PDB file of N, CA and C in Angstrom:
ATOM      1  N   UNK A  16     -20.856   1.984  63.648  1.00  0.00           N
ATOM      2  CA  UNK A  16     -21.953   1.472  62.842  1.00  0.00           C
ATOM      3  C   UNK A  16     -21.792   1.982  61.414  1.00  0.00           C
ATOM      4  N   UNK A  17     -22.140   1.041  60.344  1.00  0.00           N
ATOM      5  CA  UNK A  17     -22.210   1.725  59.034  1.00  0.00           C
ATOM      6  C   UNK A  17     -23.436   1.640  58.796  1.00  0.00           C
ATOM      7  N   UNK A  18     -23.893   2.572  57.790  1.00  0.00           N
ATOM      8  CA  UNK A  18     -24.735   2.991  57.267  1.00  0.00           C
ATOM      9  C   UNK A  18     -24.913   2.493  55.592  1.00  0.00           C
ATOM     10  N   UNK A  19     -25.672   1.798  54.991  1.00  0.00           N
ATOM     11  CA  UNK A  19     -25.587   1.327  53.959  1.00  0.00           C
ATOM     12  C   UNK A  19     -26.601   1.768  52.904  1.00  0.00           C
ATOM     13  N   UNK A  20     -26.347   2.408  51.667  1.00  0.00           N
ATOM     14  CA  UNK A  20     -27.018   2.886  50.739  1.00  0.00           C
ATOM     15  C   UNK A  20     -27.581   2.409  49.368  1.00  0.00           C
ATOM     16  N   UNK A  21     -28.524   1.942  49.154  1.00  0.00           N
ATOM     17  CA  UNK A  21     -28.563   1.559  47.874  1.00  0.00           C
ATOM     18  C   UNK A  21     -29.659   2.001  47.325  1.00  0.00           C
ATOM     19  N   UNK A  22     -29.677   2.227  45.935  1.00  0.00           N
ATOM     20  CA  UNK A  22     -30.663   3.249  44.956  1.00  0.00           C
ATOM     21  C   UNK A  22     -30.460   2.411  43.542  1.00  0.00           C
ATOM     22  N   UNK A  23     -31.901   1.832  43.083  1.00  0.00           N
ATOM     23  CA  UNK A  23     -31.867   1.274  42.173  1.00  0.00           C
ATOM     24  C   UNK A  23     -32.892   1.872  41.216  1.00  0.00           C
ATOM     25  N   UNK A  24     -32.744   1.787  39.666  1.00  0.00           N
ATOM     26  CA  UNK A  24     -34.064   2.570  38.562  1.00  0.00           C
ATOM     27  C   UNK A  24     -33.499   0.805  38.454  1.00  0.00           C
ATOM     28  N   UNK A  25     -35.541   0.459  37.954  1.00  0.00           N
ATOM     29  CA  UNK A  25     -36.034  -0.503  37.607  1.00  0.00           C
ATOM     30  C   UNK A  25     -35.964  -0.471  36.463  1.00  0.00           C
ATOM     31  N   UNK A  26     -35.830  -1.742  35.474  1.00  0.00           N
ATOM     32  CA  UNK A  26     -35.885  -1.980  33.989  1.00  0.00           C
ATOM     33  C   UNK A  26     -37.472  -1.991  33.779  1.00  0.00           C
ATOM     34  N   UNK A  27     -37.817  -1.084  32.390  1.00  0.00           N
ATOM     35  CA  UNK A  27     -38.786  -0.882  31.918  1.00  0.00           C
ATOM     36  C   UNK A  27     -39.983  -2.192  32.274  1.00  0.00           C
ATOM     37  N   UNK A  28     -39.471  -3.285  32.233  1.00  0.00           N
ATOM     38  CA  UNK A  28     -40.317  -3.970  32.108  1.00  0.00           C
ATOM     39  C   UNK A  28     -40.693  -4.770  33.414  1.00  0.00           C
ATOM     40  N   UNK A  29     -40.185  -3.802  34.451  1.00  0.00           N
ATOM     41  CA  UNK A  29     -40.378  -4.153  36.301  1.00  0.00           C
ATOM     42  C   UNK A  29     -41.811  -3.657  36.385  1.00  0.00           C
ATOM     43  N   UNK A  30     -43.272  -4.404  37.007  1.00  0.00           N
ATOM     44  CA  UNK A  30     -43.848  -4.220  37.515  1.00  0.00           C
ATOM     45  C   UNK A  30     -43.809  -3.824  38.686  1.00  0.00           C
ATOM     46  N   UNK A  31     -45.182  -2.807  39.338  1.00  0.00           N
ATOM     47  CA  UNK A  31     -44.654  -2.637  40.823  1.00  0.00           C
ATOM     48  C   UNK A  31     -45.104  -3.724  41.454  1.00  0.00           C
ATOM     49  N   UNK A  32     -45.584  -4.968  41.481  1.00  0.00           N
ATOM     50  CA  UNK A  32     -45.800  -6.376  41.733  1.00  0.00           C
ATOM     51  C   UNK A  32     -44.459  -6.776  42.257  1.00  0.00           C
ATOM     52  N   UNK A  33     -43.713  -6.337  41.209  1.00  0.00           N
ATOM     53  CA  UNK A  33     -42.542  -7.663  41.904  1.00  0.00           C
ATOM     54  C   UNK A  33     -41.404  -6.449  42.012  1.00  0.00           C
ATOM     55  N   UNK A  34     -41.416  -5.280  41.917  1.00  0.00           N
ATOM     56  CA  UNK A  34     -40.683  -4.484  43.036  1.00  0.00           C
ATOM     57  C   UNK A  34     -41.061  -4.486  44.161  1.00  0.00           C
ATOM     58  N   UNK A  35     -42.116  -4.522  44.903  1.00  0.00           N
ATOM     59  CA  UNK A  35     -42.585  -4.644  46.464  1.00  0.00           C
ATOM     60  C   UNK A  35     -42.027  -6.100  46.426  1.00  0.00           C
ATOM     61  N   UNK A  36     -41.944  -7.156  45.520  1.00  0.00           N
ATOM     62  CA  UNK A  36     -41.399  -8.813  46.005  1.00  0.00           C
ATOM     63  C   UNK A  36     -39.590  -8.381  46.745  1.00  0.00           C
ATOM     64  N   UNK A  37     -39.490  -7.637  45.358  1.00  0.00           N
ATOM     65  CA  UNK A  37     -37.605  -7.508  45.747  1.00  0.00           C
ATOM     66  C   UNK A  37     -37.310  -6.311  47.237  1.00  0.00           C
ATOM     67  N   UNK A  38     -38.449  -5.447  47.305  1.00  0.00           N
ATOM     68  CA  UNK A  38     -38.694  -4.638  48.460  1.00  0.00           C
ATOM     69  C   UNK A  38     -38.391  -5.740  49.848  1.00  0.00           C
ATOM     70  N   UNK A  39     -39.629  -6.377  49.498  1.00  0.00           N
ATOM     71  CA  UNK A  39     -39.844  -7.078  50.955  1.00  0.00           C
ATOM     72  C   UNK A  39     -38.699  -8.068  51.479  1.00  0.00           C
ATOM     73  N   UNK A  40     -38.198  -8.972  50.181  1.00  0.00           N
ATOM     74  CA  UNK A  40     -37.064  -9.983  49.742  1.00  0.00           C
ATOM     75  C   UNK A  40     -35.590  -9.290  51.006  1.00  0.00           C
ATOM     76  N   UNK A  41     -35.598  -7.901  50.271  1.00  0.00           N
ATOM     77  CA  UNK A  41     -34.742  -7.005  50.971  1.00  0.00           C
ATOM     78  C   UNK A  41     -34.750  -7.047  52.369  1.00  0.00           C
ATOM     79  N   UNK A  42     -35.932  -6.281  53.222  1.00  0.00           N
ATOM     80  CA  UNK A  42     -36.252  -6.996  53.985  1.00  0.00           C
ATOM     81  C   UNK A  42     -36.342  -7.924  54.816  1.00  0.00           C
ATOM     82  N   UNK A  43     -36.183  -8.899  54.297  1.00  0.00           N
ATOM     83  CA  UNK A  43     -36.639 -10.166  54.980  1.00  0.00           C
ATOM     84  C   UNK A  43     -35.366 -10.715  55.378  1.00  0.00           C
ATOM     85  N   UNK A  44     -34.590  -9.925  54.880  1.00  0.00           N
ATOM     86  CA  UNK A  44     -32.684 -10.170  55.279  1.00  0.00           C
ATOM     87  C   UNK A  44     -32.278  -9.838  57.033  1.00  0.00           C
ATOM     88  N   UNK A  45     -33.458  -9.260  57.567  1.00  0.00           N
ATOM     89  CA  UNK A  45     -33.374  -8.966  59.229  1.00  0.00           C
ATOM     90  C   UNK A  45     -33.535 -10.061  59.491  1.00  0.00           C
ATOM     91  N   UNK A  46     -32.285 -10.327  60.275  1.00  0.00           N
ATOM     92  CA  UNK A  46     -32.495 -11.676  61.635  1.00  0.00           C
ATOM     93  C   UNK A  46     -32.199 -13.298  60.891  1.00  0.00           C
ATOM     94  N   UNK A  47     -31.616 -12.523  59.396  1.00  0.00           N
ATOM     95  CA  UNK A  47     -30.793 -13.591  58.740  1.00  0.00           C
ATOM     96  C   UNK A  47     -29.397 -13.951  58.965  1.00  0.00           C
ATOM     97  N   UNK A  48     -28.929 -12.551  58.595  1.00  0.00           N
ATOM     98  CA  UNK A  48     -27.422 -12.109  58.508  1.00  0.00           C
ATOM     99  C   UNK A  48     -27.028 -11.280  59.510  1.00  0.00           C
ATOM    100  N   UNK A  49     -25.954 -12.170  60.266  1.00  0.00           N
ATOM    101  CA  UNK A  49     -25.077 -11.736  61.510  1.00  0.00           C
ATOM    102  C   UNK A  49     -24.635 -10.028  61.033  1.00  0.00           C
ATOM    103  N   UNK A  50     -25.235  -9.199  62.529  1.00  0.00           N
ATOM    104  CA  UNK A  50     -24.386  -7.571  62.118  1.00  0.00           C
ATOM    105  C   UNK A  50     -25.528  -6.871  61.509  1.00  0.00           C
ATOM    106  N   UNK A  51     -26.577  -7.496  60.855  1.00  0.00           N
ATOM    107  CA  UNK A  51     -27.504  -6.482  60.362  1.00  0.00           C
ATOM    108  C   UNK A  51     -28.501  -5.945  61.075  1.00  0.00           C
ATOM    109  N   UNK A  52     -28.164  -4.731  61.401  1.00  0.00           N
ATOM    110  CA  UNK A  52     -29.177  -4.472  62.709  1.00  0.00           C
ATOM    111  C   UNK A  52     -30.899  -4.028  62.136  1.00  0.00           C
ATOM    112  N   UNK A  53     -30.752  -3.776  60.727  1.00  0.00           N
ATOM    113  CA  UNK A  53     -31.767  -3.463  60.940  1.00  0.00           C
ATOM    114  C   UNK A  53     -31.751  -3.200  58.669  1.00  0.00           C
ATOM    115  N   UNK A  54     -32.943  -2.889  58.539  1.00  0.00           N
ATOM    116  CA  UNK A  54     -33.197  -2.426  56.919  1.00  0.00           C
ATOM    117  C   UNK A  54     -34.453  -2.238  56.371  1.00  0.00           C
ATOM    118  N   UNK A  55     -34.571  -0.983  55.836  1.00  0.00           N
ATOM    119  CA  UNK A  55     -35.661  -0.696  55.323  1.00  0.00           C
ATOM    120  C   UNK A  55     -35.485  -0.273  54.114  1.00  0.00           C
ATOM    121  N   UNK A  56     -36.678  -0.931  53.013  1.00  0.00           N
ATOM    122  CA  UNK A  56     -36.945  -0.573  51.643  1.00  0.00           C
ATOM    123  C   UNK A  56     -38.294  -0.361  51.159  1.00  0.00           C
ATOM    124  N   UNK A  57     -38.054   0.605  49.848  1.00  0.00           N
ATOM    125  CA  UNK A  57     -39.718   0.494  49.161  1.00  0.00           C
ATOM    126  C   UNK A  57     -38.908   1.544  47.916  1.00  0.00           C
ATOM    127  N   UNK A  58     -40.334   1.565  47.723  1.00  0.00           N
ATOM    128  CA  UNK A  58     -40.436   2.301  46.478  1.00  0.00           C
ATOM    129  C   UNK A  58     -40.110   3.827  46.462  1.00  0.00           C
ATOM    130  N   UNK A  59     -39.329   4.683  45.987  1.00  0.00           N
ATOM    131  CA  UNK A  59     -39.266   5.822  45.675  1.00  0.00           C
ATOM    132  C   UNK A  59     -40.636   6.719  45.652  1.00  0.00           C
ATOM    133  N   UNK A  60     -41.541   7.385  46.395  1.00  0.00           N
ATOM    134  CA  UNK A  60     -42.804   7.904  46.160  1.00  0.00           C
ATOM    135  C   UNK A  60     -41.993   9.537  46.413  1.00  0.00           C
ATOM    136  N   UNK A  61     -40.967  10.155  46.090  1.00  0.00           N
ATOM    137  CA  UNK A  61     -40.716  11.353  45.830  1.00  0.00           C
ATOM    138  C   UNK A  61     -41.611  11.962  44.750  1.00  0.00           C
ATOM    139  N   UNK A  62     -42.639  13.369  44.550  1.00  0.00           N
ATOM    140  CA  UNK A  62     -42.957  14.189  43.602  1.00  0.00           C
ATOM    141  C   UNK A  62     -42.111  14.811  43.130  1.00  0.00           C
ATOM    142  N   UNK A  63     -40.342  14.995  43.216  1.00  0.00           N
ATOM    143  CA  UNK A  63     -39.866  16.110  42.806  1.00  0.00           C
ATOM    144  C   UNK A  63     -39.031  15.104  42.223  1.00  0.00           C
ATOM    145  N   UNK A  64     -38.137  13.826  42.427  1.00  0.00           N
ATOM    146  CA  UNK A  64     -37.114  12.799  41.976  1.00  0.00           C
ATOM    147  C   UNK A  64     -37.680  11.609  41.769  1.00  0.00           C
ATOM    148  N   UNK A  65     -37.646  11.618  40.587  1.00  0.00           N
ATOM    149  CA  UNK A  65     -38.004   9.772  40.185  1.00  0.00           C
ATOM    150  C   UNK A  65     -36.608   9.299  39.741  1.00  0.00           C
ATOM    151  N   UNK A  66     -35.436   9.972  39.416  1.00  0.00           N
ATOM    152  CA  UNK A  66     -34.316   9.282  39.062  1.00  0.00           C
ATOM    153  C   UNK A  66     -34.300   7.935  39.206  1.00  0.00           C
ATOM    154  N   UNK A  67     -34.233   7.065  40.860  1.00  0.00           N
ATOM    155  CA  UNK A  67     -34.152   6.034  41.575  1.00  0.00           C
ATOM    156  C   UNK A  67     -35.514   5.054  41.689  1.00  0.00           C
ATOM    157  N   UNK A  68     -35.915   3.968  41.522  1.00  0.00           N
ATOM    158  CA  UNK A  68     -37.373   3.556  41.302  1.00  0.00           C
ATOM    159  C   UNK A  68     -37.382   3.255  42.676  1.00  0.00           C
ATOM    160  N   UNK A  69     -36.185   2.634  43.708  1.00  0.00           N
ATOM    161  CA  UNK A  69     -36.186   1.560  44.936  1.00  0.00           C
ATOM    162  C   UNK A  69     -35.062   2.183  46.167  1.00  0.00           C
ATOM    163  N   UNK A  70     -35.109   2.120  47.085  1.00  0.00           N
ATOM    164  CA  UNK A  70     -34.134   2.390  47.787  1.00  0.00           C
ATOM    165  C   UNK A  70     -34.112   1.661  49.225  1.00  0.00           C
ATOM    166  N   UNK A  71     -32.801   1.299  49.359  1.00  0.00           N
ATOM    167  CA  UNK A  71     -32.808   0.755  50.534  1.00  0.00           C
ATOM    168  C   UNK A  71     -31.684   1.317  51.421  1.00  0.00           C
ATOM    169  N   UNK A  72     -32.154   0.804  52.821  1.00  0.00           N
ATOM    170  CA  UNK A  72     -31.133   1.839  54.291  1.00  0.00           C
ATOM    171  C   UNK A  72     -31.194   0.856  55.185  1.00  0.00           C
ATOM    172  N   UNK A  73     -29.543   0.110  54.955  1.00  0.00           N
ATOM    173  CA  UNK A  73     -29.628  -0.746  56.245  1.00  0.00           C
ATOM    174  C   UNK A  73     -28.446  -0.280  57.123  1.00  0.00           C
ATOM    175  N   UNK A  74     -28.243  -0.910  58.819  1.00  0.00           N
ATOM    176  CA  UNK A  74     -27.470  -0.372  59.319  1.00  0.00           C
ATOM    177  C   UNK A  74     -27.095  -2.092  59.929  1.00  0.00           C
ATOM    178  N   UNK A  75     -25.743  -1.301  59.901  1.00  0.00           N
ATOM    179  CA  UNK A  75     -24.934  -2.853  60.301  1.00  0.00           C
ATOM    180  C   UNK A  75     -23.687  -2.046  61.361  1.00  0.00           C
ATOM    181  N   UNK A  76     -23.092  -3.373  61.667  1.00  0.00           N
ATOM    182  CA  UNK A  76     -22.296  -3.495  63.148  1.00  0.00           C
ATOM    183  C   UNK A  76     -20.936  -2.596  62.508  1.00  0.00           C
ATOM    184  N   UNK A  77     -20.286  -3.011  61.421  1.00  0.00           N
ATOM    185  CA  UNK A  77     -19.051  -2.621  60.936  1.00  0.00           C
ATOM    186  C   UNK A  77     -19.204  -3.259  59.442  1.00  0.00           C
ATOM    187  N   UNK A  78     -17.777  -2.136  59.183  1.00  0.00           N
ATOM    188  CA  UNK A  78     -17.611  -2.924  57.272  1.00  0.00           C
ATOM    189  C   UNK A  78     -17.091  -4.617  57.152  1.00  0.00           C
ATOM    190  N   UNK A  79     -16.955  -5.231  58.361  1.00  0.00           N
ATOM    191  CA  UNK A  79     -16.897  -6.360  58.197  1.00  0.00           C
ATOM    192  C   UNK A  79     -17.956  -6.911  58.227  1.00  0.00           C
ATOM    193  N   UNK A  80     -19.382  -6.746  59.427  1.00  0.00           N
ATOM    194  CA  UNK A  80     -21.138  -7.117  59.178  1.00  0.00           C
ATOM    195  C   UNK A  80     -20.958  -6.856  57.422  1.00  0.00           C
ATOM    196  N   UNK A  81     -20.648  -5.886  56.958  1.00  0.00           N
ATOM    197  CA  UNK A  81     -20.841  -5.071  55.715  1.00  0.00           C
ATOM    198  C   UNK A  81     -20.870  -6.296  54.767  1.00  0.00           C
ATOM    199  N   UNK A  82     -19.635  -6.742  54.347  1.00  0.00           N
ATOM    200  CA  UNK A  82     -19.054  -7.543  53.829  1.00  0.00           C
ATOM    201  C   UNK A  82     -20.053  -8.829  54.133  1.00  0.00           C
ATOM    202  N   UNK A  83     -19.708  -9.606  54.993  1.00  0.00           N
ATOM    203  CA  UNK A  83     -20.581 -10.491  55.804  1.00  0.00           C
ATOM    204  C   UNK A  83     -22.475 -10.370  55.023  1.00  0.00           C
ATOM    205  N   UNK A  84     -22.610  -9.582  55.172  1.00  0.00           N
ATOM    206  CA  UNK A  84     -23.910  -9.054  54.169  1.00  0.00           C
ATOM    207  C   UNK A  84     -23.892  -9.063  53.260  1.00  0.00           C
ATOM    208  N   UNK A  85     -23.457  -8.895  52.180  1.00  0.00           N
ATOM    209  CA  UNK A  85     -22.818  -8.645  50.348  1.00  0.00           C
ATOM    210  C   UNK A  85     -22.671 -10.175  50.387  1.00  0.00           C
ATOM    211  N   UNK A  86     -21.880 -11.110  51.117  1.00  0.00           N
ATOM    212  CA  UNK A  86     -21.615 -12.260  50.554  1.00  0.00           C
ATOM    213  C   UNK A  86     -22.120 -13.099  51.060  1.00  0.00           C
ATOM    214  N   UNK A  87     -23.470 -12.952  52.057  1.00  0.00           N
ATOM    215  CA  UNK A  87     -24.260 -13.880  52.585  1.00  0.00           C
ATOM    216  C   UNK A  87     -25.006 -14.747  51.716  1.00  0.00           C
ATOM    217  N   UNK A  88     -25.507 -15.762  51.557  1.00  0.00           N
ATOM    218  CA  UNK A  88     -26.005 -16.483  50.764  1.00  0.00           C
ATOM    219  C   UNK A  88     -27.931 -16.066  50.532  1.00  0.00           C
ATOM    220  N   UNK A  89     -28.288 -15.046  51.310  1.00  0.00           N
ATOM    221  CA  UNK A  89     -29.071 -15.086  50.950  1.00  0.00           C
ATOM    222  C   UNK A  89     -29.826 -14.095  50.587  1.00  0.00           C
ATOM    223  N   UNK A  90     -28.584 -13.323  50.816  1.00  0.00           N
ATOM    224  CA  UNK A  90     -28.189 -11.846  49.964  1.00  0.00           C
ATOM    225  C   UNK A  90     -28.030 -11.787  48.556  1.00  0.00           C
ATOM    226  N   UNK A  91     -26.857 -12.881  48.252  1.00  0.00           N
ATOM    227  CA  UNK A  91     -26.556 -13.582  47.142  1.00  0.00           C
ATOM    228  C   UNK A  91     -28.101 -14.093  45.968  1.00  0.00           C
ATOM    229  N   UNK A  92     -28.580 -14.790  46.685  1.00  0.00           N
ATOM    230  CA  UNK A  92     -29.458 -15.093  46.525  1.00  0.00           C
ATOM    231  C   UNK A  92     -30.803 -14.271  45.495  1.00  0.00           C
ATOM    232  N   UNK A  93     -31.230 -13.232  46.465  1.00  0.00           N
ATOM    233  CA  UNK A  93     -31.899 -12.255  46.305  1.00  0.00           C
ATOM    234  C   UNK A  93     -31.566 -11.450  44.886  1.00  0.00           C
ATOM    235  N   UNK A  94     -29.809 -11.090  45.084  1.00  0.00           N
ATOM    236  CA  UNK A  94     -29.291 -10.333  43.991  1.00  0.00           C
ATOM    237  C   UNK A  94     -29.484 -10.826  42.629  1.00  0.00           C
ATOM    238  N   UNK A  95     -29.277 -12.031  42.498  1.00  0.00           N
ATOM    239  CA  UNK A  95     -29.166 -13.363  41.335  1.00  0.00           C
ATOM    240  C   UNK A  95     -30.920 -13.713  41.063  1.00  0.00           C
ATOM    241  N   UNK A  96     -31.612 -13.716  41.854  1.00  0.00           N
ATOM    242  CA  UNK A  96     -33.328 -14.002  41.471  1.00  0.00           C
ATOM    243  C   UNK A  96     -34.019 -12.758  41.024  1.00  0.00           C
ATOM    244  N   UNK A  97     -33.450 -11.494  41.962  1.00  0.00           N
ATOM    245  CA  UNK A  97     -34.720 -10.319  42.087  1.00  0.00           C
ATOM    246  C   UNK A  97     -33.726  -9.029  41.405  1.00  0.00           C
ATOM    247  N   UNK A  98     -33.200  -8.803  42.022  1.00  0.00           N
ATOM    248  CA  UNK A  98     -32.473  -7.397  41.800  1.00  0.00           C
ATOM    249  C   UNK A  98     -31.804  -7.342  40.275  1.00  0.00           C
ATOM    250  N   UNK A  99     -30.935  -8.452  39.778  1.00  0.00           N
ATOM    251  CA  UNK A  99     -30.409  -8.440  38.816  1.00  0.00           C
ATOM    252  C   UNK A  99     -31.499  -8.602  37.629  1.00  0.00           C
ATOM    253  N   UNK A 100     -32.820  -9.300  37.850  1.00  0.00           N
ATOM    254  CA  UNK A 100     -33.663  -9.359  36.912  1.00  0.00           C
ATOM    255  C   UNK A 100     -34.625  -8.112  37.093  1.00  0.00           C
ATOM    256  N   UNK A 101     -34.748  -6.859  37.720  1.00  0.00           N
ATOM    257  CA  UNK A 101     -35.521  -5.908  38.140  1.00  0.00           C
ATOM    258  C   UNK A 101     -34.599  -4.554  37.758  1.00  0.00           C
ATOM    259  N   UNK A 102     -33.565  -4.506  38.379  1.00  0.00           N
ATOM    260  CA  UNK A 102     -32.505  -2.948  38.334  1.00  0.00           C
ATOM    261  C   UNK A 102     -31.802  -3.039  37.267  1.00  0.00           C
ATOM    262  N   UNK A 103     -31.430  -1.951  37.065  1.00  0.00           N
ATOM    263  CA  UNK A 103     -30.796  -1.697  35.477  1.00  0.00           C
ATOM    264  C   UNK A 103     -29.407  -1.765  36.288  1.00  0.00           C
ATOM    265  N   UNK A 104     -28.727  -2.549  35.686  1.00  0.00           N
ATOM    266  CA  UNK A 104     -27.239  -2.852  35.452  1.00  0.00           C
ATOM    267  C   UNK A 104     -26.440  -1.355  35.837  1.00  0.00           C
ATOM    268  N   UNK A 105     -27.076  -0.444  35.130  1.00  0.00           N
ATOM    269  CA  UNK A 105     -26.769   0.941  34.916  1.00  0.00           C
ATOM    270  C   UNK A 105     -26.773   2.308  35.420  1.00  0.00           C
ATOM    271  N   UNK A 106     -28.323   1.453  36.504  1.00  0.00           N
ATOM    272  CA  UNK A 106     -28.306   2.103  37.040  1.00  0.00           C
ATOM    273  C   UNK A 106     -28.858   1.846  38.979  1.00  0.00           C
ATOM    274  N   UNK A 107     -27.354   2.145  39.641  1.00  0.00           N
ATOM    275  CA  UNK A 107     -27.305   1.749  40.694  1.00  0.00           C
ATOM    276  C   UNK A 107     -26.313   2.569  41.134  1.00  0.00           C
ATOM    277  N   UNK A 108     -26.936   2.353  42.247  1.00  0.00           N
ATOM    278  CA  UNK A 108     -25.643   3.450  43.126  1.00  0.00           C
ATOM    279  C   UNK A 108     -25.833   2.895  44.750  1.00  0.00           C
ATOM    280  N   UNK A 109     -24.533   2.649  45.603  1.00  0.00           N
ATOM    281  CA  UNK A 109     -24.202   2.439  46.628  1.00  0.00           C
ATOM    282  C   UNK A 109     -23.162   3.374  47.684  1.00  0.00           C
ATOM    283  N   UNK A 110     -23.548   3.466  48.705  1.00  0.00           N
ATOM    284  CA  UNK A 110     -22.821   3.828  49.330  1.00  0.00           C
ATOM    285  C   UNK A 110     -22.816   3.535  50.870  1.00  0.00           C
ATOM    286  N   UNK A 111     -21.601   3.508  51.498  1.00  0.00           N
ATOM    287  CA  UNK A 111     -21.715   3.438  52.712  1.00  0.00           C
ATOM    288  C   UNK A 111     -21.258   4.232  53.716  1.00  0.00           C
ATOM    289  N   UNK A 112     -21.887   4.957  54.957  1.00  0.00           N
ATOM    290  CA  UNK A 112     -21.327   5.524  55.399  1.00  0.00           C
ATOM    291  C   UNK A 112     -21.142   5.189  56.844  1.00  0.00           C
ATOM    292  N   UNK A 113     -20.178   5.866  57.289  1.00  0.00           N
ATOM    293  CA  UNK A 113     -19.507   5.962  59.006  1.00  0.00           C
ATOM    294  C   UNK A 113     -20.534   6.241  59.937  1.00  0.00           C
ATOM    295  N   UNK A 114     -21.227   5.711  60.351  1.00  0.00           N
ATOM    296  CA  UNK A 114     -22.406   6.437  61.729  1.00  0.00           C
ATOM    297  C   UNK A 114     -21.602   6.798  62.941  1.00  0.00           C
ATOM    298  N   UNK A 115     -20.872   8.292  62.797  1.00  0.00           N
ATOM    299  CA  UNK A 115     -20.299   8.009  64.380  1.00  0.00           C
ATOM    300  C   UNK A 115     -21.215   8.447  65.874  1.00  0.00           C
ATOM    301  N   UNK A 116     -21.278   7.238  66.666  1.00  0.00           N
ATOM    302  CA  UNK A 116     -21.787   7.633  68.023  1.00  0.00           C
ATOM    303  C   UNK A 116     -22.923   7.101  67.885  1.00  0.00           C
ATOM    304  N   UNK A 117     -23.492   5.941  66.971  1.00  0.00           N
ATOM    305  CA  UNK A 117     -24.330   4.993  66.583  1.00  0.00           C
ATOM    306  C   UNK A 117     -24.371   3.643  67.646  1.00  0.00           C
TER     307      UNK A 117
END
């Protein structure tokens, strides 16, 4: 199983209105895309780190689900309507990791 990471700071001019849209958007990718077992997002409510405004944790079958996910259309989608008009270009960070015994 992989483990999938993403951490986004919102552009100044992101309401939290339509970060919970791109939250849920996120979301709503369960039971779309083959391999995605599962994903949860929201808002950063840390008191000690605001670095990140959004974060999301999905878990998929393999880095091929992985892939399969990144270039799904409605993944695609999402990135091109919500994320790219919400997250700073600049600031994002991904990662994925190995779940072994998942």
């Amino acid at each position: 199983m992989i483990r999938h990471i993403f951490l986004g700071k919102a552009r100044a001019e992101a309401t939290p209105e339509q970060l919970e849209e791109l939250c849920a958007a996120w979301r709503s990718l369960v039971g779309q895309v083959p391999g995605l077992r599962s994903l949860v997002a929201g808002r950063n409510i840390s008191p000690r780190d605001q670095q990140y405004t959004v974060a999301l944790v999905a878990d998929l079958d393999d880095m091929e689900a992985w892939e399969r996910y990144m270039q799904h259309p409605a993944h695609v989608e999402i990135s091109q309507r919500l994320t790219s008009q919400l997250i700073r270009s600049d600031g994002r960070a991904m990662a994925q990791l190995v779940m072994e015994g998942q």
